[in-house]
mmCIF file of C-alpha atoms in Angstrom:
data_model
loop_
_atom_site.group_PDB
_atom_site.id
_atom_site.type_symbol
_atom_site.label_atom_id
_atom_site.label_comp_id
_atom_site.label_asym_id
_atom_site.label_seq_id
_atom_site.Cartn_x
_atom_site.Cartn_y
_atom_site.Cartn_z
ATOM 1 C CA MET A 3 -12.057 4.385 6.591
ATOM 2 C CA LEU A 4 -11.023 6.165 3.120
ATOM 3 C CA VAL A 5 -13.304 8.519 2.395
ATOM 4 C CA ASN A 6 -12.766 10.913 -0.921
ATOM 5 C CA GLU A 7 -15.038 13.630 -2.018
ATOM 6 C CA TYR A 8 -15.839 13.715 -5.956
ATOM 7 C CA LYS A 9 -17.233 16.017 -8.754
ATOM 8 C CA SER A 10 -18.971 14.433 -11.303
ATOM 9 C CA GLY A 11 -17.086 14.831 -14.420
ATOM 10 C CA ARG A 12 -18.059 13.182 -18.150
ATOM 11 C CA GLU A 13 -20.418 10.111 -18.880
ATOM 12 C CA PHE A 14 -20.154 7.620 -21.076
ATOM 13 C CA ALA A 15 -22.896 5.002 -22.235
ATOM 14 C CA GLY A 16 -22.249 3.296 -25.191
ATOM 15 C CA ARG A 17 -22.694 -0.382 -27.007
ATOM 16 C CA LEU A 18 -19.888 -2.874 -27.093
ATOM 17 C CA ASP A 19 -19.504 -5.012 -30.126
ATOM 18 C CA HIS A 20 -20.736 -8.697 -30.472
ATOM 19 C CA GLY A 21 -18.004 -11.209 -29.621
ATOM 20 C CA SER A 22 -15.455 -8.509 -27.873
ATOM 21 C CA ASP A 23 -14.169 -9.211 -24.822
ATOM 22 C CA LEU A 24 -15.966 -7.624 -22.084
ATOM 23 C CA PHE A 25 -13.040 -6.939 -19.503
ATOM 24 C CA LEU A 26 -11.029 -5.525 -22.089
ATOM 25 C CA SER A 27 -12.977 -4.091 -24.108
ATOM 26 C CA LEU A 28 -13.813 -1.485 -21.305
ATOM 27 C CA LEU A 29 -9.942 -1.037 -19.880
ATOM 28 C CA ALA A 30 -9.630 0.168 -23.569
ATOM 29 C CA LEU A 31 -12.473 2.954 -23.554
ATOM 30 C CA VAL A 32 -11.137 3.765 -20.002
ATOM 31 C CA LYS A 33 -7.526 4.022 -20.961
ATOM 32 C CA GLU A 34 -8.788 6.147 -24.204
ATOM 33 C CA LYS A 35 -10.772 8.791 -22.125
ATOM 34 C CA ASP A 36 -7.741 8.874 -19.910
ATOM 35 C CA ILE A 37 -10.728 7.904 -16.761
ATOM 36 C CA LYS A 38 -8.467 7.632 -13.636
ATOM 37 C CA THR A 39 -11.371 7.033 -11.221
ATOM 38 C CA GLY A 40 -15.195 6.309 -11.806
ATOM 39 C CA ILE A 41 -18.226 4.046 -11.834
ATOM 40 C CA VAL A 42 -19.154 1.210 -14.112
ATOM 41 C CA LYS A 43 -22.160 -0.461 -15.288
ATOM 42 C CA VAL A 44 -23.370 -2.984 -17.461
ATOM 43 C CA ILE A 45 -26.043 -4.919 -18.692
ATOM 44 C CA GLY A 46 -26.469 -7.595 -21.584
ATOM 45 C CA ALA A 47 -25.127 -11.181 -22.271
ATOM 46 C CA CYS A 48 -22.782 -13.281 -22.731
ATOM 47 C CA LYS A 49 -21.323 -15.805 -24.827
ATOM 48 C CA LYS A 50 -19.241 -17.464 -22.245
ATOM 49 C CA SER A 51 -18.137 -15.671 -18.954
ATOM 50 C CA VAL A 52 -14.849 -16.120 -16.875
ATOM 51 C CA VAL A 53 -14.759 -14.865 -13.303
ATOM 52 C CA ALA A 54 -12.679 -15.518 -10.118
ATOM 53 C CA ILE A 55 -13.920 -16.379 -6.827
ATOM 54 C CA TYR A 56 -11.903 -15.114 -4.282
ATOM 55 C CA ASP A 57 -11.028 -17.620 -1.042
ATOM 56 C CA GLN A 58 -10.928 -15.547 2.084
ATOM 57 C CA GLU A 59 -8.698 -18.183 4.471
ATOM 58 C CA LYS A 60 -6.055 -18.926 1.569
ATOM 59 C CA LYS A 61 -6.030 -15.365 -0.035
ATOM 60 C CA THR A 62 -6.181 -16.902 -3.417
ATOM 61 C CA TYR A 63 -8.888 -16.588 -5.796
ATOM 62 C CA HIS A 64 -10.204 -19.549 -8.197
ATOM 63 C CA ASN A 65 -11.614 -19.079 -11.484
ATOM 64 C CA VAL A 66 -14.348 -20.302 -13.091
ATOM 65 C CA THR A 67 -15.226 -20.266 -16.988
ATOM 66 C CA LEU A 68 -19.076 -20.403 -17.901
ATOM 67 C CA GLU A 69 -19.399 -22.047 -21.636
ATOM 68 C CA LYS A 70 -22.930 -21.225 -22.167
ATOM 69 C CA PRO A 71 -24.821 -18.390 -23.095
ATOM 70 C CA MET A 72 -25.650 -16.434 -19.759
ATOM 71 C CA GLU A 73 -27.701 -12.818 -19.567
ATOM 72 C CA ILE A 74 -25.702 -10.372 -17.139
ATOM 73 C CA LEU A 75 -27.760 -9.380 -14.480
ATOM 74 C CA SER A 76 -25.872 -6.972 -13.105
ATOM 75 C CA CYS A 77 -22.078 -5.777 -13.958
ATOM 76 C CA VAL A 78 -21.113 -3.232 -11.236
ATOM 77 C CA GLY A 79 -17.548 -1.777 -10.270
ATOM 78 C CA ASN A 80 -15.558 0.879 -10.374
ATOM 79 C CA ILE A 81 -12.423 2.441 -11.822
ATOM 80 C CA SER A 82 -9.552 3.170 -9.997
ATOM 81 C CA ARG A 83 -5.452 2.883 -10.711
ATOM 82 C CA PHE A 84 -2.948 -0.124 -9.824
ATOM 83 C CA GLN A 85 0.566 0.448 -10.156
ATOM 84 C CA GLY A 86 -0.175 3.533 -11.922
ATOM 85 C CA LYS A 87 -1.940 2.219 -14.629
ATOM 86 C CA PRO A 88 -6.009 2.510 -15.166
ATOM 87 C CA ALA A 89 -7.759 -0.322 -12.980
ATOM 88 C CA LEU A 90 -10.874 -1.925 -13.418
ATOM 89 C CA HIS A 91 -12.560 -4.013 -10.482
ATOM 90 C CA LEU A 92 -16.362 -5.154 -11.964
ATOM 91 C CA HIS A 93 -18.252 -7.830 -10.180
ATOM 92 C CA ILE A 94 -20.528 -9.404 -12.246
ATOM 93 C CA VAL A 95 -23.845 -11.254 -11.840
ATOM 94 C CA LEU A 96 -25.191 -14.036 -14.606
ATOM 95 C CA GLY A 97 -28.339 -16.119 -15.110
ATOM 96 C CA ASP A 98 -28.811 -18.816 -17.203
ATOM 97 C CA ARG A 99 -31.683 -20.134 -19.142
ATOM 98 C CA ASP A 100 -33.155 -21.942 -15.881
ATOM 99 C CA GLY A 101 -33.053 -18.524 -14.147
ATOM 100 C CA LYS A 102 -29.813 -20.051 -12.091
ATOM 101 C CA ALA A 103 -27.294 -17.617 -10.989
ATOM 102 C CA PHE A 104 -23.710 -17.008 -10.409
ATOM 103 C CA GLY A 105 -21.422 -14.539 -9.949
ATOM 104 C CA GLY A 106 -17.784 -13.220 -9.032
ATOM 105 C CA HIS A 107 -15.154 -10.956 -10.566
ATOM 106 C CA LEU A 108 -15.391 -10.296 -14.272
ATOM 107 C CA LEU A 109 -12.163 -11.383 -15.652
ATOM 108 C CA GLU A 110 -10.632 -11.216 -19.314
ATOM 109 C CA GLY A 111 -12.206 -13.949 -21.768
ATOM 110 C CA THR A 112 -16.082 -13.037 -21.015
ATOM 111 C CA GLU A 113 -17.093 -12.719 -25.083
ATOM 112 C CA VAL A 114 -20.357 -10.382 -25.549
ATOM 113 C CA PHE A 115 -23.218 -11.806 -27.097
ATOM 114 C CA ALA A 116 -24.776 -7.976 -26.755
ATOM 115 C CA ALA A 117 -23.803 -5.210 -23.906
ATOM 116 C CA GLU A 118 -24.880 -1.813 -23.200
ATOM 117 C CA PHE A 119 -22.526 -0.010 -20.570
ATOM 118 C CA TYR A 120 -22.619 3.522 -18.357
ATOM 119 C CA ILE A 121 -19.268 4.941 -17.251
ATOM 120 C CA LYS A 122 -19.264 7.498 -15.051
ATOM 121 C CA GLU A 123 -16.319 9.700 -14.123
ATOM 122 C CA LEU A 124 -15.027 10.902 -10.895
ATOM 123 C CA VAL A 125 -13.429 14.247 -10.750
ATOM 124 C CA GLY A 126 -11.103 14.781 -7.743
ATOM 125 C CA ASP A 127 -8.143 12.337 -6.040
ATOM 126 C CA SER A 128 -7.378 9.438 -7.855
ATOM 127 C CA LEU A 129 -7.811 6.232 -6.254
ATOM 128 C CA GLU A 130 -4.678 3.991 -6.149
ATOM 129 C CA ARG A 131 -4.846 0.145 -5.323
ATOM 130 C CA LYS A 132 -1.834 -1.359 -3.057
ATOM 131 C CA TYR A 133 -1.398 -4.626 -1.293
ATOM 132 C CA ASP A 134 -3.428 -4.935 1.907
ATOM 133 C CA GLU A 135 -1.834 -7.666 4.279
ATOM 134 C CA VAL A 136 -5.096 -8.322 6.133
ATOM 135 C CA THR A 137 -6.941 -9.146 3.256
ATOM 136 C CA GLY A 138 -4.390 -10.290 1.087
ATOM 137 C CA LEU A 139 -5.917 -7.974 -1.967
ATOM 138 C CA ASN A 140 -5.541 -4.727 -3.800
ATOM 139 C CA LEU A 141 -7.475 -2.234 -2.001
ATOM 140 C CA TRP A 142 -7.678 1.635 -2.053
ATOM 141 C CA ASN A 143 -4.996 3.727 -0.384
#
């Protein structure tokens, strides 16, 4: 088990621009504010979405593009480092007009209709992601 203790750092709340890329916009803010470790939450809606589902047996991601308007029911995740650079790991749950939900890892290509975000910086040792042989994932080390 890996456990680090943190103190609360800066907190950011805001709205992303209509038509912007949800993942890339958040990553740009993380880089601009030099946030090394943190927590991210987002609510809103997307015009189209791109998510990835991990196949545990094959140890590969399968990307899914949803070419329709959907509500962001939940989008949560974290900020850490991968190969010395900022890394976002976000999971998103989307709902369609019939109330059906779909989710996965948020990827580039998710176009914002309207989105509000909250980011909380954690102050302490930064978490670095490294490849894990057992899972095939880049996990905190």
